PDB file of C-alpha atoms in Angstrom:
ATOM      1  CA  ARG V   1      34.108  -6.547 131.301  1.00 74.00           C
ATOM      2  CA  LYS V   2      34.626  -3.289 129.082  1.00 83.00           C
ATOM      3  CA  GLU V   3      34.387  -0.334 130.676  1.00 92.00           C
ATOM      4  CA  VAL V   4      31.648   1.348 128.783  1.00 96.00           C
ATOM      5  CA  GLU V   5      29.417  -1.316 126.626  1.00 96.00           C
ATOM      6  CA  GLN V   6      26.565  -0.189 123.952  1.00 96.00           C
ATOM      7  CA  ASP V   7      23.965  -2.269 121.977  1.00 89.00           C
ATOM      8  CA  PRO V   8      25.591  -3.637 119.039  1.00 81.00           C
ATOM      9  CA  GLY V   9      23.260  -2.842 116.568  1.00 86.00           C
ATOM     10  CA  PRO V  10      22.992  -2.131 113.776  1.00 93.00           C
ATOM     11  CA  PHE V  11      19.405  -0.843 114.036  1.00 95.00           C
ATOM     12  CA  ASN V  12      17.340  -0.450 110.500  1.00 97.00           C
ATOM     13  CA  VAL V  13      13.968   1.653 111.448  1.00 97.00           C
ATOM     14  CA  PRO V  14      11.488   3.081 109.097  1.00 98.00           C
ATOM     15  CA  GLU V  15      10.934   6.922 109.428  1.00 98.00           C
ATOM     16  CA  GLY V  16       8.729   7.897 111.952  1.00 98.00           C
ATOM     17  CA  ALA V  17      10.040   5.284 114.342  1.00 98.00           C
ATOM     18  CA  THR V  18      10.689   5.061 117.949  1.00 98.00           C
ATOM     19  CA  VAL V  19      14.315   3.715 118.768  1.00 97.00           C
ATOM     20  CA  ALA V  20      15.961   3.445 122.028  1.00 96.00           C
ATOM     21  CA  PHE V  21      19.533   2.400 122.714  1.00 94.00           C
ATOM     22  CA  ASN V  22      21.268   1.426 125.963  1.00 95.00           C
ATOM     23  CA  CYS V  23      24.841   1.860 127.242  1.00 97.00           C
ATOM     24  CA  THR V  24      26.169   0.394 130.255  1.00 97.00           C
ATOM     25  CA  TYR V  25      29.201   1.351 132.267  1.00 97.00           C
ATOM     26  CA  SER V  26      31.657  -0.562 134.696  1.00 95.00           C
ATOM     27  CA  ASN V  27      32.894   2.612 137.054  1.00 93.00           C
ATOM     28  CA  SER V  28      30.015   3.211 139.456  1.00 93.00           C
ATOM     29  CA  ALA V  29      31.905   6.440 140.308  1.00 93.00           C
ATOM     30  CA  SER V  30      31.288   8.091 137.080  1.00 93.00           C
ATOM     31  CA  GLN V  31      29.675  11.598 137.193  1.00 93.00           C
ATOM     32  CA  SER V  32      29.602  12.511 133.940  1.00 95.00           C
ATOM     33  CA  PHE V  33      27.424  10.930 130.671  1.00 97.00           C
ATOM     34  CA  PHE V  34      26.946  12.083 127.252  1.00 97.00           C
ATOM     35  CA  TRP V  35      25.915  11.157 124.043  1.00 98.00           C
ATOM     36  CA  TYR V  36      27.342  11.998 120.640  1.00 98.00           C
ATOM     37  CA  ARG V  37      26.652  11.501 117.414  1.00 98.00           C
ATOM     38  CA  GLN V  38      29.249  10.138 114.803  1.00 98.00           C
ATOM     39  CA  ASP V  39      28.525  10.410 110.993  1.00 98.00           C
ATOM     40  CA  CYS V  40      30.542   8.211 108.736  1.00 95.00           C
ATOM     41  CA  ARG V  41      34.434   9.431 108.392  1.00 94.00           C
ATOM     42  CA  LYS V  42      33.671  12.260 110.413  1.00 97.00           C
ATOM     43  CA  GLU V  43      34.439  13.326 113.905  1.00 98.00           C
ATOM     44  CA  PRO V  44      32.012  12.698 116.817  1.00 98.00           C
ATOM     45  CA  LYS V  45      29.568  15.727 118.052  1.00 98.00           C
ATOM     46  CA  LEU V  46      27.993  16.275 121.153  1.00 97.00           C
ATOM     47  CA  LEU V  47      24.124  15.298 120.792  1.00 98.00           C
ATOM     48  CA  MET V  48      23.255  15.687 124.646  1.00 97.00           C
ATOM     49  CA  SER V  49      24.349  15.659 128.277  1.00 96.00           C
ATOM     50  CA  VAL V  50      22.840  13.042 130.355  1.00 96.00           C
ATOM     51  CA  TYR V  51      21.545  14.219 133.576  1.00 92.00           C
ATOM     52  CA  SER V  52      20.407  12.338 136.699  1.00 90.00           C
ATOM     53  CA  SER V  53      16.746  13.506 136.429  1.00 91.00           C
ATOM     54  CA  GLY V  54      16.848  12.584 132.666  1.00 91.00           C
ATOM     55  CA  ASN V  55      16.531  15.386 129.910  1.00 95.00           C
ATOM     56  CA  GLU V  56      14.873  15.786 126.499  1.00 96.00           C
ATOM     57  CA  ASP V  57      15.707  17.786 123.714  1.00 96.00           C
ATOM     58  CA  GLY V  58      13.205  18.030 120.948  1.00 97.00           C
ATOM     59  CA  ARG V  59      12.734  14.300 119.767  1.00 98.00           C
ATOM     60  CA  PHE V  60      15.814  13.048 121.887  1.00 98.00           C
ATOM     61  CA  THR V  61      15.574  11.983 125.583  1.00 98.00           C
ATOM     62  CA  ALA V  62      18.199  10.702 127.659  1.00 98.00           C
ATOM     63  CA  GLN V  63      17.916   8.869 131.000  1.00 97.00           C
ATOM     64  CA  LEU V  64      20.398   7.685 133.698  1.00 97.00           C
ATOM     65  CA  ASN V  65      19.841   4.865 135.787  1.00 95.00           C
ATOM     66  CA  ARG V  66      22.364   4.851 138.575  1.00 95.00           C
ATOM     67  CA  ALA V  67      21.210   1.769 140.180  1.00 95.00           C
ATOM     68  CA  SER V  68      21.860  -0.560 137.339  1.00 95.00           C
ATOM     69  CA  GLN V  69      24.707   1.496 136.049  1.00 96.00           C
ATOM     70  CA  TYR V  70      23.215   2.606 132.457  1.00 95.00           C
ATOM     71  CA  ILE V  71      22.158   5.346 130.213  1.00 97.00           C
ATOM     72  CA  SER V  72      19.690   5.556 127.592  1.00 97.00           C
ATOM     73  CA  LEU V  73      18.849   7.431 124.330  1.00 98.00           C
ATOM     74  CA  LEU V  74      15.412   7.705 123.014  1.00 98.00           C
ATOM     75  CA  ILE V  75      14.828   9.059 119.509  1.00 98.00           C
ATOM     76  CA  ARG V  76      11.018   9.723 118.648  1.00 98.00           C
ATOM     77  CA  ASP V  77       9.933  10.036 115.121  1.00 98.00           C
ATOM     78  CA  SER V  78      12.936   9.232 113.810  1.00 98.00           C
ATOM     79  CA  LYS V  79      14.300  11.044 110.612  1.00 98.00           C
ATOM     80  CA  LEU V  80      16.590   9.996 107.644  1.00 98.00           C
ATOM     81  CA  SER V  81      19.038  12.537 108.816  1.00 98.00           C
ATOM     82  CA  ASP V  82      19.163  10.588 112.118  1.00 98.00           C
ATOM     83  CA  SER V  83      21.198   7.797 110.163  1.00 98.00           C
ATOM     84  CA  ALA V  84      24.231   7.865 112.149  1.00 98.00           C
ATOM     85  CA  THR V  85      26.178   6.051 114.670  1.00 97.00           C
ATOM     86  CA  TYR V  86      25.542   6.931 118.367  1.00 98.00           C
ATOM     87  CA  LEU V  87      28.426   6.662 120.828  1.00 98.00           C
ATOM     88  CA  CYS V  88      28.138   7.103 124.545  1.00 97.00           C
ATOM     89  CA  GLY V  89      30.551   8.945 126.509  1.00 97.00           C
ATOM     90  CA  VAL V  90      31.474   8.274 130.183  1.00 97.00           C
ATOM     91  CA  GLY V  91      33.438   9.452 132.944  1.00 93.00           C
ATOM     92  CA  ASN V  92      35.915  12.242 133.708  1.00 90.00           C
ATOM     93  CA  ASP V  93      38.285  10.196 131.373  1.00 89.00           C
ATOM     94  CA  MET V  94      35.570   9.975 128.758  1.00 94.00           C
ATOM     95  CA  ARG V  95      35.761   6.505 127.774  1.00 96.00           C
ATOM     96  CA  PHE V  96      33.654   5.296 125.041  1.00 97.00           C
ATOM     97  CA  GLY V  97      31.658   2.362 123.912  1.00 96.00           C
ATOM     98  CA  ALA V  98      31.881   0.883 120.449  1.00 96.00           C
ATOM     99  CA  GLY V  99      28.656   2.860 119.456  1.00 97.00           C
ATOM    100  CA  THR V 100      25.395   1.889 117.954  1.00 96.00           C
ATOM    101  CA  ARG V 101      24.686   2.132 114.452  1.00 96.00           C
ATOM    102  CA  LEU V 102      21.319   3.326 113.238  1.00 97.00           C
ATOM    103  CA  THR V 103      19.646   3.431 109.624  1.00 97.00           C
ATOM    104  CA  VAL V 104      16.550   5.162 108.916  1.00 98.00           C
ATOM    105  CA  LYS V 105      14.944   4.078 106.189  1.00 97.00           C
ATOM    106  CA  PRO V 106      12.150   5.782 103.906  1.00 96.00           C
TER     107      PRO V 106
ATOM    108  CA  GLU O   1      34.553  30.204 118.451  1.00 69.00           C
ATOM    109  CA  ALA O   2      37.383  28.434 116.619  1.00 84.00           C
ATOM    110  CA  GLY O   3      37.564  24.913 116.821  1.00 95.00           C
ATOM    111  CA  VAL O   4      39.939  22.233 117.626  1.00 98.00           C
ATOM    112  CA  ALA O   5      42.589  22.253 114.696  1.00 98.00           C
ATOM    113  CA  GLN O   6      44.431  18.726 113.881  1.00 98.00           C
ATOM    114  CA  SER O   7      47.148  17.976 111.143  1.00 98.00           C
ATOM    115  CA  PRO O   8      47.818  16.648 109.001  1.00 98.00           C
ATOM    116  CA  ARG O   9      44.582  15.313 107.851  1.00 97.00           C
ATOM    117  CA  TYR O  10      45.883  12.124 106.031  1.00 98.00           C
ATOM    118  CA  LYS O  11      49.339  10.292 106.452  1.00 98.00           C
ATOM    119  CA  ILE O  12      50.339   7.333 104.740  1.00 98.00           C
ATOM    120  CA  ILE O  13      53.589   5.780 106.019  1.00 98.00           C
ATOM    121  CA  GLU O  14      55.351   2.274 105.491  1.00 98.00           C
ATOM    122  CA  LYS O  15      55.580   0.184 108.618  1.00 97.00           C
ATOM    123  CA  ARG O  16      58.645   0.772 111.273  1.00 97.00           C
ATOM    124  CA  GLN O  17      58.487   4.597 110.178  1.00 98.00           C
ATOM    125  CA  SER O  18      57.950   7.437 112.118  1.00 98.00           C
ATOM    126  CA  VAL O  19      54.987   9.810 112.284  1.00 98.00           C
ATOM    127  CA  ALA O  20      53.535  12.873 114.155  1.00 98.00           C
ATOM    128  CA  PHE O  21      50.415  14.388 114.792  1.00 98.00           C
ATOM    129  CA  TRP O  22      49.609  17.660 115.941  1.00 98.00           C
ATOM    130  CA  CYS O  23      46.715  19.110 117.802  1.00 98.00           C
ATOM    131  CA  ASN O  24      45.724  22.876 118.896  1.00 97.00           C
ATOM    132  CA  PRO O  25      42.752  22.989 121.375  1.00 97.00           C
ATOM    133  CA  ILE O  26      39.928  25.533 121.584  1.00 97.00           C
ATOM    134  CA  SER O  27      41.536  28.496 123.477  1.00 95.00           C
ATOM    135  CA  GLY O  28      41.194  28.199 127.249  1.00 93.00           C
ATOM    136  CA  HIS O  29      40.519  24.471 127.375  1.00 95.00           C
ATOM    137  CA  ALA O  30      42.262  22.976 129.957  1.00 95.00           C
ATOM    138  CA  THR O  31      41.729  19.323 129.244  1.00 96.00           C
ATOM    139  CA  LEU O  32      43.064  17.431 126.106  1.00 97.00           C
ATOM    140  CA  TYR O  33      42.637  14.074 124.905  1.00 98.00           C
ATOM    141  CA  TRP O  34      43.865  11.754 122.221  1.00 98.00           C
ATOM    142  CA  TYR O  35      41.967   9.264 120.920  1.00 98.00           C
ATOM    143  CA  GLN O  36      42.657   6.099 118.586  1.00 98.00           C
ATOM    144  CA  GLN O  37      39.631   4.927 116.479  1.00 98.00           C
ATOM    145  CA  ILE O  38      40.293   1.924 114.790  1.00 97.00           C
ATOM    146  CA  LEU O  39      37.464   1.312 111.825  1.00 94.00           C
ATOM    147  CA  GLY O  40      34.052   0.225 112.866  1.00 92.00           C
ATOM    148  CA  GLN O  41      35.290   0.509 116.727  1.00 95.00           C
ATOM    149  CA  GLY O  42      34.435   3.540 119.256  1.00 96.00           C
ATOM    150  CA  PRO O  43      37.360   5.903 120.103  1.00 98.00           C
ATOM    151  CA  LYS O  44      39.619   4.347 122.450  1.00 97.00           C
ATOM    152  CA  LEU O  45      41.718   6.786 124.835  1.00 97.00           C
ATOM    153  CA  LEU O  46      45.184   7.038 124.696  1.00 98.00           C
ATOM    154  CA  ILE O  47      46.106   9.874 126.709  1.00 97.00           C
ATOM    155  CA  GLN O  48      44.447  12.900 128.733  1.00 97.00           C
ATOM    156  CA  PHE O  49      46.107  15.773 129.482  1.00 96.00           C
ATOM    157  CA  GLN O  50      45.240  18.478 132.259  1.00 95.00           C
ATOM    158  CA  ASN O  51      47.174  21.767 131.513  1.00 91.00           C
ATOM    159  CA  ASN O  52      50.507  20.259 130.552  1.00 87.00           C
ATOM    160  CA  GLY O  53      50.383  17.342 133.217  1.00 94.00           C
ATOM    161  CA  VAL O  54      49.280  13.705 132.178  1.00 95.00           C
ATOM    162  CA  VAL O  55      46.287  12.575 133.868  1.00 95.00           C
ATOM    163  CA  ASP O  56      45.841   9.027 132.229  1.00 94.00           C
ATOM    164  CA  ASP O  57      48.006   7.401 130.032  1.00 96.00           C
ATOM    165  CA  SER O  58      47.252   3.795 130.903  1.00 95.00           C
ATOM    166  CA  GLN O  59      45.964   2.755 127.449  1.00 95.00           C
ATOM    167  CA  LEU O  60      49.169   4.709 125.830  1.00 97.00           C
ATOM    168  CA  PRO O  61      51.650   2.028 124.349  1.00 96.00           C
ATOM    169  CA  LYS O  62      54.503   3.643 125.751  1.00 96.00           C
ATOM    170  CA  ASP O  63      57.021   1.190 123.976  1.00 97.00           C
ATOM    171  CA  ARG O  64      56.144   3.006 120.677  1.00 98.00           C
ATOM    172  CA  PHE O  65      53.711   6.092 121.275  1.00 98.00           C
ATOM    173  CA  SER O  66      54.475   9.353 123.165  1.00 98.00           C
ATOM    174  CA  ALA O  67      52.860  12.457 123.442  1.00 98.00           C
ATOM    175  CA  GLU O  68      53.431  15.811 125.191  1.00 96.00           C
ATOM    176  CA  ARG O  69      51.477  19.174 125.686  1.00 96.00           C
ATOM    177  CA  LEU O  70      54.195  21.590 126.236  1.00 83.00           C
ATOM    178  CA  LYS O  71      53.002  24.984 128.014  1.00 86.00           C
ATOM    179  CA  GLY O  72      49.600  23.363 128.176  1.00 85.00           C
ATOM    180  CA  VAL O  73      48.335  24.498 124.959  1.00 93.00           C
ATOM    181  CA  ASP O  74      48.973  22.839 121.805  1.00 95.00           C
ATOM    182  CA  SER O  75      49.869  18.887 121.812  1.00 97.00           C
ATOM    183  CA  THR O  76      51.754  16.484 119.457  1.00 98.00           C
ATOM    184  CA  LEU O  77      51.397  12.510 119.088  1.00 98.00           C
ATOM    185  CA  LYS O  78      54.442  10.388 117.835  1.00 98.00           C
ATOM    186  CA  ILE O  79      54.441   6.794 116.898  1.00 98.00           C
ATOM    187  CA  GLN O  80      57.994   5.519 116.699  1.00 97.00           C
ATOM    188  CA  PRO O  81      58.177   2.922 114.859  1.00 97.00           C
ATOM    189  CA  ALA O  82      54.749   2.368 113.398  1.00 98.00           C
ATOM    190  CA  LYS O  83      52.844  -0.995 113.069  1.00 98.00           C
ATOM    191  CA  LEU O  84      50.069  -2.253 110.425  1.00 98.00           C
ATOM    192  CA  GLU O  85      47.630  -2.301 113.439  1.00 97.00           C
ATOM    193  CA  ASP O  86      48.085   1.651 114.220  1.00 98.00           C
ATOM    194  CA  SER O  87      46.303   2.022 110.824  1.00 98.00           C
ATOM    195  CA  ALA O  88      43.548   4.293 112.399  1.00 98.00           C
ATOM    196  CA  VAL O  89      41.852   7.752 112.678  1.00 98.00           C
ATOM    197  CA  TYR O  90      43.527   9.630 115.408  1.00 98.00           C
ATOM    198  CA  LEU O  91      41.240  12.282 117.065  1.00 98.00           C
ATOM    199  CA  CYS O  92      42.204  15.103 119.476  1.00 98.00           C
ATOM    200  CA  ALA O  93      39.477  16.690 121.600  1.00 98.00           C
ATOM    201  CA  SER O  94      39.362  19.302 124.156  1.00 97.00           C
ATOM    202  CA  SER O  95      37.236  20.411 126.870  1.00 96.00           C
ATOM    203  CA  ASP O  96      37.127  23.551 129.441  1.00 94.00           C
ATOM    204  CA  ARG O  97      37.333  20.976 132.477  1.00 92.00           C
ATOM    205  CA  ARG O  98      37.318  17.445 133.171  1.00 90.00           C
ATOM    206  CA  GLY O  99      33.883  15.942 132.933  1.00 91.00           C
ATOM    207  CA  SER O 100      32.760  18.499 130.456  1.00 95.00           C
ATOM    208  CA  PRO O 101      31.528  17.600 126.768  1.00 96.00           C
ATOM    209  CA  LEU O 102      34.488  17.167 124.491  1.00 97.00           C
ATOM    210  CA  HIS O 103      35.049  18.940 120.990  1.00 98.00           C
ATOM    211  CA  PHE O 104      36.714  17.163 118.423  1.00 98.00           C
ATOM    212  CA  GLY O 105      38.925  17.917 115.747  1.00 98.00           C
ATOM    213  CA  ASN O 106      38.820  16.485 112.423  1.00 97.00           C
ATOM    214  CA  GLY O 107      41.106  13.805 112.955  1.00 98.00           C
ATOM    215  CA  THR O 108      44.366  12.442 111.065  1.00 98.00           C
ATOM    216  CA  ARG O 109      43.645   9.303 109.400  1.00 98.00           C
ATOM    217  CA  LEU O 110      46.847   7.095 109.207  1.00 98.00           C
ATOM    218  CA  THR O 111      47.550   4.181 107.111  1.00 98.00           C
ATOM    219  CA  VAL O 112      50.539   2.234 107.727  1.00 98.00           C
ATOM    220  CA  THR O 113      51.538  -0.141 104.349  1.00 98.00           C
TER     221      THR O 113
END
């Protein structure tokens, strides 16, 4: 089993849609969780940290489920500019999943 | 705040040649990471430094890859000899401490022919 696994995607959604991605991790001792966004041929950039109680940043909501060892990212009211690959990063040694590609269409 | 600096941006070499990449992290960041990202895949951790000490190099192919972080600031990653499957983007990232969000450099795109 891989240390970090993500929904393979790709996700193709219309503008205004709500979309959710999941990411599972194998190390139950992990304490740090993040979502990064990576545009084509660019470096990953931090989208948001994921806190135990869940957190929201505008249209983005992140959740952590320690019992089932997964984190999720919910994007509401999708914009064309949300099209990117979303990476989850887990643990002090920051292991990443393979990424989930999102395309938002007009 | 200046970001993570990497050089070169692009490198093309033939198989069996050697190559080196350089990274200068954000000032004051104690933790430095090197990742390999093959097209269509997520970043794969090669090595993590805390100051000038290695924290994790379990996924570094030590028969051909080496890395150092002298004086706990900038770092170099070397491949010797290169193989075709080493073609990838090599990303350097830093954070102020382990478990904090990473700041990535622009990466070095390596093509091995």
